[in-house]
PDB file of C-alpha atoms in Angstrom:
ATOM      1  CA  MET A  67     208.213  77.254 -48.797  1.00 61.00           C
ATOM      2  CA  LYS A  68     210.004  75.615 -45.864  1.00 66.00           C
ATOM      3  CA  LYS A  69     210.805  79.009 -44.367  1.00 67.00           C
ATOM      4  CA  PHE A  70     207.139  79.987 -44.550  1.00 63.00           C
ATOM      5  CA  ILE A  71     206.096  76.794 -42.752  1.00 69.00           C
ATOM      6  CA  TYR A  72     208.703  77.412 -40.032  1.00 62.00           C
ATOM      7  CA  LEU A  73     207.405  80.956 -39.664  1.00 54.00           C
ATOM      8  CA  LEU A  74     203.835  79.695 -39.216  1.00 54.00           C
ATOM      9  CA  ILE A  75     204.960  77.154 -36.602  1.00 61.00           C
ATOM     10  CA  LEU A  76     206.850  79.875 -34.744  1.00 55.00           C
ATOM     11  CA  LEU A  77     203.876  82.247 -34.915  1.00 54.00           C
ATOM     12  CA  PHE A  78     201.403  79.672 -33.611  1.00 55.00           C
ATOM     13  CA  SER A  79     203.744  78.528 -30.832  1.00 57.00           C
ATOM     14  CA  TYR A  80     204.142  82.104 -29.546  1.00 54.00           C
ATOM     15  CA  THR A  81     200.417  82.823 -29.712  1.00 52.00           C
ATOM     16  CA  SER A  82     199.750  79.818 -27.486  1.00 54.00           C
ATOM     17  CA  TYR A  83     201.742  81.500 -24.681  1.00 67.00           C
ATOM     18  CA  GLY A  84     200.084  84.905 -24.843  1.00 80.00           C
ATOM     19  CA  GLN A  85     197.019  86.858 -25.802  1.00 87.00           C
ATOM     20  CA  ILE A  86     196.271  88.704 -29.017  1.00 88.00           C
ATOM     21  CA  GLY A  87     194.071  91.757 -28.952  1.00 92.00           C
ATOM     22  CA  VAL A  88     193.007  94.941 -30.677  1.00 94.00           C
ATOM     23  CA  SER A  89     193.506  98.486 -29.482  1.00 94.00           C
ATOM     24  CA  VAL A  90     192.083 101.924 -30.098  1.00 95.00           C
ATOM     25  CA  GLY A  91     193.689 105.099 -28.795  1.00 94.00           C
ATOM     26  CA  TYR A  92     193.600 108.870 -28.649  1.00 94.00           C
ATOM     27  CA  GLY A  93     196.700 111.000 -28.171  1.00 92.00           C
ATOM     28  CA  ALA A  94     197.562 114.655 -27.884  1.00 89.00           C
ATOM     29  CA  GLY A  95     200.986 116.238 -27.993  1.00 88.00           C
ATOM     30  CA  PHE A  96     203.193 119.024 -29.203  1.00 83.00           C
ATOM     31  CA  ALA A  97     206.538 119.547 -30.882  1.00 80.00           C
ATOM     32  CA  ASN A  98     209.455 121.326 -29.263  1.00 80.00           C
ATOM     33  CA  VAL A  99     211.458 123.146 -31.957  1.00 81.00           C
ATOM     34  CA  SER A 100     214.819 124.738 -31.257  1.00 80.00           C
ATOM     35  CA  GLY A 101     217.368 126.343 -33.585  1.00 76.00           C
ATOM     36  CA  GLY A 102     216.667 127.605 -37.077  1.00 69.00           C
ATOM     37  CA  ASP A 103     213.225 128.583 -38.285  1.00 64.00           C
ATOM     38  CA  PRO A 104     211.469 125.515 -39.702  1.00 57.00           C
ATOM     39  CA  SER A 105     207.856 125.791 -40.779  1.00 60.00           C
ATOM     40  CA  ILE A 106     206.190 123.422 -38.314  1.00 64.00           C
ATOM     41  CA  ASN A 107     203.156 123.547 -36.071  1.00 60.00           C
ATOM     42  CA  GLU A 108     204.268 123.769 -32.442  1.00 62.00           C
ATOM     43  CA  GLY A 109     200.698 123.773 -31.129  1.00 72.00           C
ATOM     44  CA  LEU A 110     198.671 120.890 -29.761  1.00 79.00           C
ATOM     45  CA  VAL A 111     198.162 118.026 -32.214  1.00 82.00           C
ATOM     46  CA  SER A 112     195.561 115.285 -31.669  1.00 86.00           C
ATOM     47  CA  SER A 113     195.504 111.822 -33.207  1.00 90.00           C
ATOM     48  CA  LEU A 114     193.457 108.637 -33.316  1.00 92.00           C
ATOM     49  CA  SER A 115     194.889 105.158 -33.816  1.00 94.00           C
ATOM     50  CA  ILE A 116     193.819 101.534 -34.144  1.00 96.00           C
ATOM     51  CA  GLY A 117     196.064  98.528 -33.864  1.00 95.00           C
ATOM     52  CA  ALA A 118     196.905  95.059 -32.666  1.00 95.00           C
ATOM     53  CA  VAL A 119     198.634  94.009 -29.467  1.00 94.00           C
ATOM     54  CA  TYR A 120     200.259  90.794 -28.275  1.00 93.00           C
ATOM     55  CA  SER A 121     200.732  90.248 -24.539  1.00 93.00           C
ATOM     56  CA  MET A 122     202.793  87.436 -23.032  1.00 91.00           C
ATOM     57  CA  GLU A 123     203.318  86.720 -19.335  1.00 90.00           C
ATOM     58  CA  MET A 124     207.050  86.573 -18.610  1.00 89.00           C
ATOM     59  CA  ILE A 125     206.895  85.831 -14.885  1.00 90.00           C
ATOM     60  CA  ASP A 126     204.251  86.358 -12.232  1.00 90.00           C
ATOM     61  CA  LYS A 127     203.115  90.025 -12.376  1.00 93.00           C
ATOM     62  CA  LEU A 128     205.328  90.892 -15.386  1.00 95.00           C
ATOM     63  CA  ASN A 129     204.089  90.901 -18.989  1.00 94.00           C
ATOM     64  CA  PHE A 130     205.825  91.714 -22.256  1.00 94.00           C
ATOM     65  CA  GLU A 131     203.710  93.465 -24.900  1.00 94.00           C
ATOM     66  CA  LEU A 132     204.284  94.097 -28.590  1.00 93.00           C
ATOM     67  CA  GLY A 133     202.036  96.436 -30.510  1.00 94.00           C
ATOM     68  CA  ALA A 134     201.482  97.688 -34.043  1.00 94.00           C
ATOM     69  CA  SER A 135     199.162 100.507 -35.037  1.00 95.00           C
ATOM     70  CA  ILE A 136     198.105 102.925 -37.727  1.00 93.00           C
ATOM     71  CA  GLY A 137     197.066 106.415 -36.782  1.00 91.00           C
ATOM     72  CA  SER A 138     196.072 109.739 -38.216  1.00 88.00           C
ATOM     73  CA  THR A 139     196.193 113.273 -36.902  1.00 82.00           C
ATOM     74  CA  ILE A 140     192.945 115.130 -36.428  1.00 79.00           C
ATOM     75  CA  PHE A 141     193.614 118.396 -38.231  1.00 67.00           C
ATOM     76  CA  GLU A 142     192.006 120.515 -40.910  1.00 51.00           C
ATOM     77  CA  ASP A 143     195.293 122.005 -42.120  1.00 61.00           C
ATOM     78  CA  GLU A 144     196.625 119.996 -45.073  1.00 59.00           C
ATOM     79  CA  PHE A 145     200.280 120.314 -43.975  1.00 57.00           C
ATOM     80  CA  ASP A 146     199.669 119.009 -40.470  1.00 62.00           C
ATOM     81  CA  ASN A 147     197.270 116.208 -41.407  1.00 70.00           C
ATOM     82  CA  TYR A 148     199.239 112.979 -41.804  1.00 76.00           C
ATOM     83  CA  SER A 149     199.073 109.255 -41.153  1.00 86.00           C
ATOM     84  CA  SER A 150     201.666 107.096 -39.440  1.00 89.00           C
ATOM     85  CA  LEU A 151     202.538 103.529 -38.578  1.00 93.00           C
ATOM     86  CA  GLY A 152     203.730 102.633 -35.108  1.00 93.00           C
ATOM     87  CA  ALA A 153     205.374  99.718 -33.339  1.00 95.00           C
ATOM     88  CA  SER A 154     205.993  99.331 -29.614  1.00 95.00           C
ATOM     89  CA  ALA A 155     207.604  97.008 -27.090  1.00 95.00           C
ATOM     90  CA  LEU A 156     206.611  97.382 -23.413  1.00 96.00           C
ATOM     91  CA  LEU A 157     207.073  95.726 -20.077  1.00 96.00           C
ATOM     92  CA  LYS A 158     203.957  95.771 -17.905  1.00 96.00           C
ATOM     93  CA  TRP A 159     204.345  95.209 -14.167  1.00 97.00           C
ATOM     94  CA  TYR A 160     201.228  94.487 -12.099  1.00 97.00           C
ATOM     95  CA  VAL A 161     201.476  96.379  -8.810  1.00 97.00           C
ATOM     96  CA  ALA A 162     198.024  95.093  -7.828  1.00 94.00           C
ATOM     97  CA  GLU A 163     195.695  92.505  -9.303  1.00 90.00           C
ATOM     98  CA  GLU A 164     194.045  94.974 -11.713  1.00 94.00           C
ATOM     99  CA  PHE A 165     196.544  97.868 -11.869  1.00 97.00           C
ATOM    100  CA  SER A 166     199.828  97.972 -13.772  1.00 97.00           C
ATOM    101  CA  LEU A 167     202.761 100.228 -14.534  1.00 98.00           C
ATOM    102  CA  LYS A 168     204.255 100.018 -18.008  1.00 97.00           C
ATOM    103  CA  GLY A 169     207.292 101.311 -19.809  1.00 97.00           C
ATOM    104  CA  GLY A 170     209.082 100.724 -23.063  1.00 97.00           C
ATOM    105  CA  PHE A 171     209.949 102.033 -26.487  1.00 97.00           C
ATOM    106  CA  GLY A 172     208.027 102.867 -29.609  1.00 95.00           C
ATOM    107  CA  PHE A 173     208.934 103.647 -33.207  1.00 95.00           C
ATOM    108  CA  GLY A 174     206.779 105.841 -35.417  1.00 92.00           C
ATOM    109  CA  LEU A 175     206.958 106.073 -39.194  1.00 90.00           C
ATOM    110  CA  ARG A 176     205.348 109.062 -40.913  1.00 85.00           C
ATOM    111  CA  LEU A 177     203.705 108.004 -44.188  1.00 85.00           C
ATOM    112  CA  GLN A 178     203.808 111.410 -45.906  1.00 80.00           C
ATOM    113  CA  LYS A 179     207.064 113.116 -46.880  1.00 77.00           C
ATOM    114  CA  ASN A 180     207.888 116.760 -46.218  1.00 75.00           C
ATOM    115  CA  ASP A 181     210.983 118.947 -46.366  1.00 75.00           C
ATOM    116  CA  VAL A 182     211.193 119.620 -42.620  1.00 73.00           C
ATOM    117  CA  GLU A 183     210.855 116.312 -40.785  1.00 77.00           C
ATOM    118  CA  LYS A 184     212.387 112.852 -41.094  1.00 78.00           C
ATOM    119  CA  LYS A 185     210.031 109.935 -41.597  1.00 81.00           C
ATOM    120  CA  GLY A 186     210.893 107.901 -38.480  1.00 88.00           C
ATOM    121  CA  SER A 187     211.330 108.573 -34.784  1.00 91.00           C
ATOM    122  CA  LEU A 188     212.028 106.617 -31.598  1.00 95.00           C
ATOM    123  CA  ALA A 189     210.283 107.379 -28.299  1.00 96.00           C
ATOM    124  CA  ALA A 190     210.350 106.150 -24.707  1.00 97.00           C
ATOM    125  CA  SER A 191     207.036 105.787 -22.924  1.00 96.00           C
ATOM    126  CA  PHE A 192     205.635 105.034 -19.515  1.00 97.00           C
ATOM    127  CA  GLY A 193     202.136 104.825 -18.130  1.00 97.00           C
ATOM    128  CA  VAL A 194     199.538 103.046 -16.037  1.00 98.00           C
ATOM    129  CA  GLY A 195     196.863 100.513 -16.872  1.00 97.00           C
ATOM    130  CA  TRP A 196     193.655  99.229 -15.343  1.00 97.00           C
ATOM    131  CA  ASP A 197     192.281  95.796 -16.225  1.00 96.00           C
ATOM    132  CA  ILE A 198     188.569  96.624 -16.353  1.00 96.00           C
ATOM    133  CA  THR A 199     187.720  92.994 -17.056  1.00 95.00           C
ATOM    134  CA  GLU A 200     189.778  89.922 -17.848  1.00 91.00           C
ATOM    135  CA  LYS A 201     189.676  90.859 -21.546  1.00 94.00           C
ATOM    136  CA  MET A 202     189.569  94.679 -21.494  1.00 96.00           C
ATOM    137  CA  VAL A 203     192.327  97.104 -20.417  1.00 96.00           C
ATOM    138  CA  LEU A 204     192.161 100.892 -20.114  1.00 97.00           C
ATOM    139  CA  SER A 205     195.556 102.617 -20.088  1.00 96.00           C
ATOM    140  CA  THR A 206     197.090 106.059 -20.176  1.00 97.00           C
ATOM    141  CA  GLY A 207     200.668 107.137 -20.705  1.00 96.00           C
ATOM    142  CA  TYR A 208     203.295 109.685 -21.651  1.00 97.00           C
ATOM    143  CA  ALA A 209     205.718 109.411 -24.590  1.00 96.00           C
ATOM    144  CA  HIS A 210     208.943 111.384 -24.954  1.00 94.00           C
ATOM    145  CA  GLN A 211     210.674 111.406 -28.334  1.00 93.00           C
ATOM    146  CA  LEU A 212     214.338 110.425 -28.117  1.00 94.00           C
ATOM    147  CA  THR A 213     215.474 111.111 -31.683  1.00 92.00           C
ATOM    148  CA  ASN A 214     215.637 114.387 -33.567  1.00 88.00           C
ATOM    149  CA  SER A 215     213.066 114.631 -36.383  1.00 83.00           C
ATOM    150  CA  ALA A 216     214.605 117.636 -38.133  1.00 79.00           C
ATOM    151  CA  LYS A 217     216.186 117.198 -41.546  1.00 80.00           C
ATOM    152  CA  GLN A 218     218.087 120.504 -41.270  1.00 79.00           C
ATOM    153  CA  ASP A 219     221.431 120.781 -39.466  1.00 80.00           C
ATOM    154  CA  GLY A 220     221.310 122.905 -36.315  1.00 80.00           C
ATOM    155  CA  VAL A 221     217.564 122.361 -35.822  1.00 81.00           C
ATOM    156  CA  SER A 222     215.976 120.072 -33.243  1.00 83.00           C
ATOM    157  CA  ILE A 223     212.380 118.819 -33.424  1.00 83.00           C
ATOM    158  CA  LYS A 224     211.138 116.480 -30.708  1.00 86.00           C
ATOM    159  CA  GLY A 225     207.609 115.505 -29.794  1.00 87.00           C
ATOM    160  CA  TYR A 226     205.962 114.898 -26.439  1.00 90.00           C
ATOM    161  CA  SER A 227     202.521 113.399 -25.961  1.00 93.00           C
ATOM    162  CA  ILE A 228     199.998 111.902 -23.593  1.00 95.00           C
ATOM    163  CA  GLY A 229     197.431 109.361 -24.607  1.00 95.00           C
ATOM    164  CA  VAL A 230     194.665 107.063 -23.521  1.00 96.00           C
ATOM    165  CA  GLY A 231     193.889 103.666 -25.018  1.00 96.00           C
ATOM    166  CA  LEU A 232     191.495 100.764 -24.764  1.00 97.00           C
ATOM    167  CA  GLN A 233     192.618  97.206 -25.492  1.00 96.00           C
ATOM    168  CA  TYR A 234     190.438  94.152 -25.981  1.00 96.00           C
ATOM    169  CA  PHE A 235     192.043  90.695 -25.821  1.00 94.00           C
ATOM    170  CA  PHE A 236     190.545  87.603 -27.467  1.00 90.00           C
TER     171      PHE A 236
END
């Protein structure tokens, strides 16, 4: 019970330094497959996601953001339709009062199993953001998968995507 109380104190102390918000996003990307002959869609894949974001000002013009989301591909094919969980850590640098550059890392966890791909992957991302209002941010970015998703030896599967998102902070 003591550990739970300490966790609550820690959580509330960190939320007093930053902002908590919600996010919604749309992404589109493709897989680059090399070696072997795995059965995977290499065409364009679209997805929608919703999530939560925590933003904390580190120094003037530099924020640190943590995010968590759940998303689903938009596909009619049963094999390619899957859901995933995501987590991200970004640094956001304000180059002007309303415009920012951001970069960081994200981890995705596929919720459905298959014989071709691993469940988790790590990606690097960068993008730009526009603070529409004090509480609303529109952003776009590019993500490049760093880890190999293939389960088979000699095969490489990596994803690349672009996306757009809207965040609302409370």
